[in-house]
PDB file of C-alpha atoms in Angstrom:
ATOM      1  CA  MET A  19      -0.009  -0.333   0.650  1.00 30.00           C
ATOM      2  CA  LEU A  20       1.236   3.570  -0.777  1.00 32.00           C
ATOM      3  CA  ARG A  21       1.512   5.744   2.241  1.00 34.00           C
ATOM      4  CA  ASP A  22       1.518   9.661   1.997  1.00 38.00           C
ATOM      5  CA  ASP A  23       4.032  10.827   4.242  1.00 38.00           C
ATOM      6  CA  GLY A  24       4.407  13.875   3.392  1.00 39.00           C
ATOM      7  CA  ARG A  25       4.195  15.447   7.212  1.00 38.00           C
ATOM      8  CA  SER A  26       2.751  18.745   6.934  1.00 42.00           C
ATOM      9  CA  GLY A  27       0.894  20.615   9.623  1.00 48.00           C
ATOM     10  CA  ALA A  28      -1.946  20.397   7.183  1.00 50.00           C
ATOM     11  CA  GLY A  29      -2.383  16.965   6.843  1.00 88.00           C
ATOM     12  CA  LEU A  30      -4.904  14.338   9.411  1.00 93.00           C
ATOM     13  CA  ASP A  31      -1.743  13.304  11.188  1.00 93.00           C
ATOM     14  CA  GLY A  32      -2.474  13.044  15.378  1.00 93.00           C
ATOM     15  CA  SER A  33      -6.306  13.322  14.667  1.00 94.00           C
ATOM     16  CA  GLN A  34      -8.414  10.468  16.032  1.00 95.00           C
ATOM     17  CA  VAL A  35     -10.494   9.134  13.435  1.00 96.00           C
ATOM     18  CA  THR A  36     -14.001   6.909  14.228  1.00 97.00           C
ATOM     19  CA  GLY A  37     -15.017   4.207  11.284  1.00 96.00           C
ATOM     20  CA  GLY A  38     -17.677   1.988  10.862  1.00 96.00           C
ATOM     21  CA  ILE A  39     -19.385   0.146   8.180  1.00 95.00           C
ATOM     22  CA  TYR A  40     -23.418   1.370   6.956  1.00 95.00           C
ATOM     23  CA  CYS A  41     -25.730  -0.911   5.263  1.00 93.00           C
ATOM     24  CA  CYS A  42     -28.283  -0.548   3.188  1.00 92.00           C
ATOM     25  CA  GLN A  43     -29.539   2.834   3.072  1.00 94.00           C
ATOM     26  CA  ALA A  44     -28.151   5.574   4.593  1.00 95.00           C
ATOM     27  CA  PRO A  45     -25.088   6.066   6.709  1.00 96.00           C
ATOM     28  CA  THR A  46     -26.689   6.891   9.745  1.00 95.00           C
ATOM     29  CA  ALA A  47     -27.093   5.160  13.139  1.00 94.00           C
ATOM     30  CA  ALA A  48     -29.854   3.521  12.030  1.00 94.00           C
ATOM     31  CA  TYR A  49     -27.811   0.920   9.360  1.00 94.00           C
ATOM     32  CA  LEU A  50     -24.441   0.981  11.209  1.00 94.00           C
ATOM     33  CA  ASP A  51     -23.842  -2.759  10.628  1.00 93.00           C
ATOM     34  CA  THR A  52     -20.114  -3.068  12.493  1.00 94.00           C
ATOM     35  CA  VAL A  53     -18.695  -1.619  15.831  1.00 94.00           C
ATOM     36  CA  LEU A  54     -17.451   1.914  15.938  1.00 96.00           C
ATOM     37  CA  VAL A  55     -13.965   1.549  15.878  1.00 96.00           C
ATOM     38  CA  THR A  56     -11.405   4.824  16.707  1.00 96.00           C
ATOM     39  CA  ALA A  57      -7.783   5.387  16.246  1.00 95.00           C
ATOM     40  CA  THR A  58      -5.324   8.006  16.002  1.00 94.00           C
ATOM     41  CA  VAL A  59      -3.843   8.616  12.471  1.00 95.00           C
ATOM     42  CA  GLY A  60      -0.091   8.138  12.433  1.00 92.00           C
ATOM     43  CA  PRO A  61       2.778   6.063  10.568  1.00 90.00           C
ATOM     44  CA  GLU A  62       0.740   2.822  11.478  1.00 90.00           C
ATOM     45  CA  VAL A  63      -1.925   1.111   9.783  1.00 93.00           C
ATOM     46  CA  GLU A  64      -5.360   2.489  11.644  1.00 94.00           C
ATOM     47  CA  PHE A  65      -8.571  -0.273  10.835  1.00 93.00           C
ATOM     48  CA  PRO A  66      -6.241  -3.832  10.172  1.00 93.00           C
ATOM     49  CA  ASN A  67      -8.081  -6.701   8.241  1.00 90.00           C
ATOM     50  CA  GLY A  68     -10.580  -7.729  10.889  1.00 89.00           C
ATOM     51  CA  ALA A  69     -11.278  -4.090  12.565  1.00 92.00           C
ATOM     52  CA  PHE A  70     -14.804  -4.096  12.366  1.00 92.00           C
ATOM     53  CA  ARG A  71     -16.508  -6.313  14.050  1.00 92.00           C
ATOM     54  CA  GLN A  72     -20.171  -6.851  12.241  1.00 91.00           C
ATOM     55  CA  THR A  73     -23.243  -6.536  14.480  1.00 89.00           C
ATOM     56  CA  GLY A  74     -25.944  -6.942  11.930  1.00 76.00           C
ATOM     57  CA  GLY A  75     -27.128  -8.785   9.656  1.00 78.00           C
ATOM     58  CA  LEU A  76     -24.361  -8.574   7.010  1.00 83.00           C
ATOM     59  CA  VAL A  77     -20.928  -9.596   7.082  1.00 89.00           C
ATOM     60  CA  PRO A  78     -18.106  -6.955   6.495  1.00 90.00           C
ATOM     61  CA  ILE A  79     -15.532  -7.708   3.430  1.00 91.00           C
ATOM     62  CA  PRO A  80     -12.427  -7.640   4.673  1.00 92.00           C
ATOM     63  CA  VAL A  81     -10.672  -4.902   4.008  1.00 94.00           C
ATOM     64  CA  THR A  82      -7.384  -2.433   5.212  1.00 95.00           C
ATOM     65  CA  ILE A  83      -8.341   1.611   5.611  1.00 96.00           C
ATOM     66  CA  ASP A  84      -4.535   2.925   5.989  1.00 96.00           C
ATOM     67  CA  VAL A  85      -5.359   6.651   6.786  1.00 96.00           C
ATOM     68  CA  GLY A  86      -2.853   8.917   5.722  1.00 94.00           C
ATOM     69  CA  SER A  87      -1.489  12.706   6.310  1.00 92.00           C
ATOM     70  CA  SER A  88      -3.559  13.687   3.186  1.00 94.00           C
ATOM     71  CA  THR A  89      -5.246  10.215   1.546  1.00 96.00           C
ATOM     72  CA  ILE A  90      -7.721   7.546   2.802  1.00 97.00           C
ATOM     73  CA  ASP A  91      -6.302   3.915   1.237  1.00 97.00           C
ATOM     74  CA  ASN A  92      -9.347   0.837   1.224  1.00 95.00           C
ATOM     75  CA  HIS A  93      -7.248  -2.198   0.419  1.00 94.00           C
ATOM     76  CA  TYR A  94      -9.575  -4.907   0.202  1.00 94.00           C
ATOM     77  CA  ASN A  95      -8.460  -8.560   0.892  1.00 92.00           C
ATOM     78  CA  ALA A  96     -11.039 -10.618  -0.457  1.00 92.00           C
ATOM     79  CA  ALA A  97     -13.433 -11.453  -3.902  1.00 93.00           C
ATOM     80  CA  ARG A  98     -16.839 -10.239  -3.228  1.00 93.00           C
ATOM     81  CA  VAL A  99     -19.681  -8.615  -4.032  1.00 94.00           C
ATOM     82  CA  SER A 100     -21.166  -5.893  -2.061  1.00 94.00           C
ATOM     83  CA  ALA A 101     -24.927  -5.748  -0.968  1.00 94.00           C
ATOM     84  CA  GLY A 102     -26.834  -2.656  -3.146  1.00 94.00           C
ATOM     85  CA  GLY A 103     -29.012  -0.626  -2.196  1.00 94.00           C
ATOM     86  CA  ALA A 104     -28.574   3.475  -1.691  1.00 96.00           C
ATOM     87  CA  PHE A 105     -25.745   2.947   0.805  1.00 96.00           C
ATOM     88  CA  ASN A 106     -23.206   0.568   1.818  1.00 95.00           C
ATOM     89  CA  GLY A 107     -19.747   1.189   2.815  1.00 95.00           C
ATOM     90  CA  TYR A 108     -17.803   3.676   5.219  1.00 97.00           C
ATOM     91  CA  VAL A 109     -18.005   6.597   6.877  1.00 97.00           C
ATOM     92  CA  LEU A 110     -14.333   8.074   8.780  1.00 97.00           C
ATOM     93  CA  ASP A 111     -14.991  10.749  11.548  1.00 96.00           C
ATOM     94  CA  PHE A 112     -12.412  12.972  12.574  1.00 96.00           C
ATOM     95  CA  SER A 113     -11.588  15.037  15.377  1.00 93.00           C
ATOM     96  CA  GLY A 114      -8.963  16.995  15.532  1.00 91.00           C
ATOM     97  CA  ALA A 115      -8.059  17.487  12.297  1.00 92.00           C
ATOM     98  CA  PRO A 116      -8.366  20.429   9.733  1.00 92.00           C
ATOM     99  CA  MET A 117     -11.497  21.011   7.705  1.00 93.00           C
ATOM    100  CA  ILE A 118     -11.909  18.707   4.960  1.00 95.00           C
ATOM    101  CA  THR A 119     -12.556  20.945   1.943  1.00 94.00           C
ATOM    102  CA  GLY A 120     -12.835  17.803  -1.003  1.00 95.00           C
ATOM    103  CA  VAL A 121     -11.471  14.583  -1.876  1.00 96.00           C
ATOM    104  CA  SER A 122     -11.141  12.752  -4.903  1.00 97.00           C
ATOM    105  CA  LEU A 123     -10.036   9.278  -6.301  1.00 97.00           C
ATOM    106  CA  ASN A 124      -6.658   8.921  -6.823  1.00 97.00           C
ATOM    107  CA  ALA A 125      -5.478   7.520 -10.352  1.00 96.00           C
ATOM    108  CA  LEU A 126      -3.907   4.470  -8.092  1.00 97.00           C
ATOM    109  CA  SER A 127      -7.366   3.215  -7.583  1.00 97.00           C
ATOM    110  CA  THR A 128      -8.175  -0.041  -9.277  1.00 96.00           C
ATOM    111  CA  LEU A 129     -12.000   0.401  -8.061  1.00 95.00           C
ATOM    112  CA  THR A 130     -14.191   3.326  -8.778  1.00 95.00           C
ATOM    113  CA  PRO A 131     -16.592   3.777  -5.513  1.00 96.00           C
ATOM    114  CA  THR A 132     -20.183   4.355  -6.219  1.00 96.00           C
ATOM    115  CA  SER A 133     -19.981   7.430  -4.721  1.00 96.00           C
ATOM    116  CA  LEU A 134     -17.511   9.621  -3.188  1.00 96.00           C
ATOM    117  CA  SER A 135     -18.894  12.364  -0.078  1.00 96.00           C
ATOM    118  CA  TRP A 136     -17.744  14.782   2.332  1.00 96.00           C
ATOM    119  CA  ASP A 137     -18.266  16.887   4.590  1.00 95.00           C
ATOM    120  CA  ALA A 138     -16.693  19.217   7.284  1.00 93.00           C
ATOM    121  CA  ASN A 139     -15.240  16.039   9.979  1.00 94.00           C
ATOM    122  CA  SER A 140     -16.196  13.119   7.718  1.00 96.00           C
ATOM    123  CA  VAL A 141     -15.659  10.968   4.263  1.00 97.00           C
ATOM    124  CA  PHE A 142     -18.463   8.792   2.749  1.00 98.00           C
ATOM    125  CA  ILE A 143     -17.517   5.870   0.690  1.00 98.00           C
ATOM    126  CA  ASN A 144     -19.836   4.050  -0.566  1.00 97.00           C
ATOM    127  CA  VAL A 145     -19.268   0.849  -2.131  1.00 97.00           C
ATOM    128  CA  ALA A 146     -22.989  -0.424  -2.915  1.00 96.00           C
ATOM    129  CA  SER A 147     -23.401  -3.189  -5.685  1.00 96.00           C
ATOM    130  CA  GLN A 148     -19.545  -3.570  -6.416  1.00 95.00           C
ATOM    131  CA  ARG A 149     -17.691  -6.284  -7.829  1.00 95.00           C
ATOM    132  CA  LEU A 150     -14.440  -6.059  -5.347  1.00 93.00           C
ATOM    133  CA  LEU A 151     -11.733  -8.172  -6.507  1.00 93.00           C
ATOM    134  CA  LEU A 152      -8.773  -9.386  -4.142  1.00 91.00           C
ATOM    135  CA  ASP A 153      -6.579  -6.569  -3.968  1.00 91.00           C
ATOM    136  CA  SER A 154      -9.340  -3.727  -5.023  1.00 95.00           C
ATOM    137  CA  ARG A 155      -8.117  -0.967  -4.047  1.00 97.00           C
ATOM    138  CA  ILE A 156      -9.651   2.622  -3.372  1.00 97.00           C
ATOM    139  CA  LEU A 157      -7.048   5.317  -3.111  1.00 97.00           C
ATOM    140  CA  ILE A 158      -8.132   8.861  -2.115  1.00 97.00           C
ATOM    141  CA  ASN A 159      -7.237  12.211  -2.011  1.00 97.00           C
ATOM    142  CA  VAL A 160      -8.042  15.011   1.586  1.00 96.00           C
ATOM    143  CA  LEU A 161      -8.063  18.088   1.041  1.00 93.00           C
ATOM    144  CA  ALA A 162      -8.322  19.639   4.081  1.00 87.00           C
ATOM    145  CA  VAL A 163      -7.474  23.795   5.103  1.00 80.00           C
ATOM    146  CA  PRO A 164      -5.137  24.213   8.109  1.00 68.00           C
ATOM    147  CA  GLU A 165      -6.453  26.007  11.592  1.00 58.00           C
ATOM    148  CA  PRO A 166      -3.884  28.983  11.881  1.00 58.00           C
ATOM    149  CA  THR A 167      -0.721  27.920  14.314  1.00 57.00           C
ATOM    150  CA  MET A 168      -0.677  29.772  17.059  1.00 51.00           C
ATOM    151  CA  SER A 169       2.185  32.004  16.834  1.00 47.00           C
ATOM    152  CA  ALA A 170       0.712  33.074  13.247  1.00 52.00           C
ATOM    153  CA  MET A 171      -2.440  34.369  15.626  1.00 56.00           C
ATOM    154  CA  MET A 172       0.132  36.018  17.695  1.00 58.00           C
ATOM    155  CA  LEU A 173       1.843  37.261  15.034  1.00 60.00           C
ATOM    156  CA  GLY A 174      -1.373  39.076  13.217  1.00 61.00           C
ATOM    157  CA  GLY A 175      -2.433  40.761  16.604  1.00 62.00           C
ATOM    158  CA  ILE A 176       0.717  42.257  17.351  1.00 68.00           C
ATOM    159  CA  GLY A 177       0.736  43.556  13.482  1.00 62.00           C
ATOM    160  CA  LEU A 178      -2.591  45.085  13.994  1.00 61.00           C
ATOM    161  CA  LEU A 179      -1.566  46.338  17.174  1.00 62.00           C
ATOM    162  CA  GLY A 180       1.428  48.080  15.232  1.00 63.00           C
ATOM    163  CA  PHE A 181      -0.776  49.673  12.674  1.00 57.00           C
ATOM    164  CA  TYR A 182      -2.839  51.572  15.139  1.00 62.00           C
ATOM    165  CA  GLY A 183      -0.045  52.759  16.945  1.00 62.00           C
ATOM    166  CA  TRP A 184       1.391  53.754  13.961  1.00 55.00           C
ATOM    167  CA  ARG A 185      -2.355  55.804  12.464  1.00 60.00           C
ATOM    168  CA  ARG A 186      -2.809  56.902  16.074  1.00 65.00           C
ATOM    169  CA  GLY A 187       0.606  59.092  15.664  1.00 63.00           C
ATOM    170  CA  ARG A 188      -0.408  60.660  12.211  1.00 60.00           C
ATOM    171  CA  SER A 189      -3.595  61.584  13.931  1.00 54.00           C
ATOM    172  CA  PRO A 190      -4.934  64.764  11.701  1.00 57.00           C
ATOM    173  CA  LEU A 191      -5.348  66.795  15.818  1.00 54.00           C
ATOM    174  CA  LYS A 192      -1.840  65.856  16.607  1.00 57.00           C
ATOM    175  CA  GLY A 193       0.261  69.198  16.866  1.00 56.00           C
ATOM    176  CA  VAL A 194      -2.503  71.608  16.528  1.00 54.00           C
ATOM    177  CA  ARG A 195      -3.660  73.511  19.409  1.00 59.00           C
ATOM    178  CA  ARG A 196      -7.194  74.565  20.088  1.00 58.00           C
ATOM    179  CA  VAL A 197      -7.509  77.868  21.094  1.00 60.00           C
ATOM    180  CA  ALA A 198     -10.288  78.738  23.866  1.00 57.00           C
TER     181      ALA A 198
END
């Protein structure tokens, strides 16, 4: 599996990711088909094969999910056909991560998901009715906007104070005497 090791402050590294498999109508609690699993994004594989234990009637398709600084790599370990429905797939919820502003399918993917979407804190990977082959791979690029660092915010504040001080020193009333 490839992994994005271009570590930067803007990535998902160090954030908490909670994953689950939802079937077969919507990615909501009513259709959660596995136990939710939480991991910290880092150098290890966050969700190794077997991490998702079933709670409903459908058996999860063997998959390894590795979250990198700016990628999500789903690597299937068995050949199966996934169940149909409006949504049958994975939801990865991030906390302590930059806001997600977009996702795209990487050209190294060997399988195109039924749909791929996101919101500010989550990525939704729908594989409903897909024929998964041994070693099928969905590699997703994740775009995230970093939160400003503390030092950048302090420098901005100091700059504003300096600007206001400079403007105050240039007041048109400076040096003008009032006559009573």
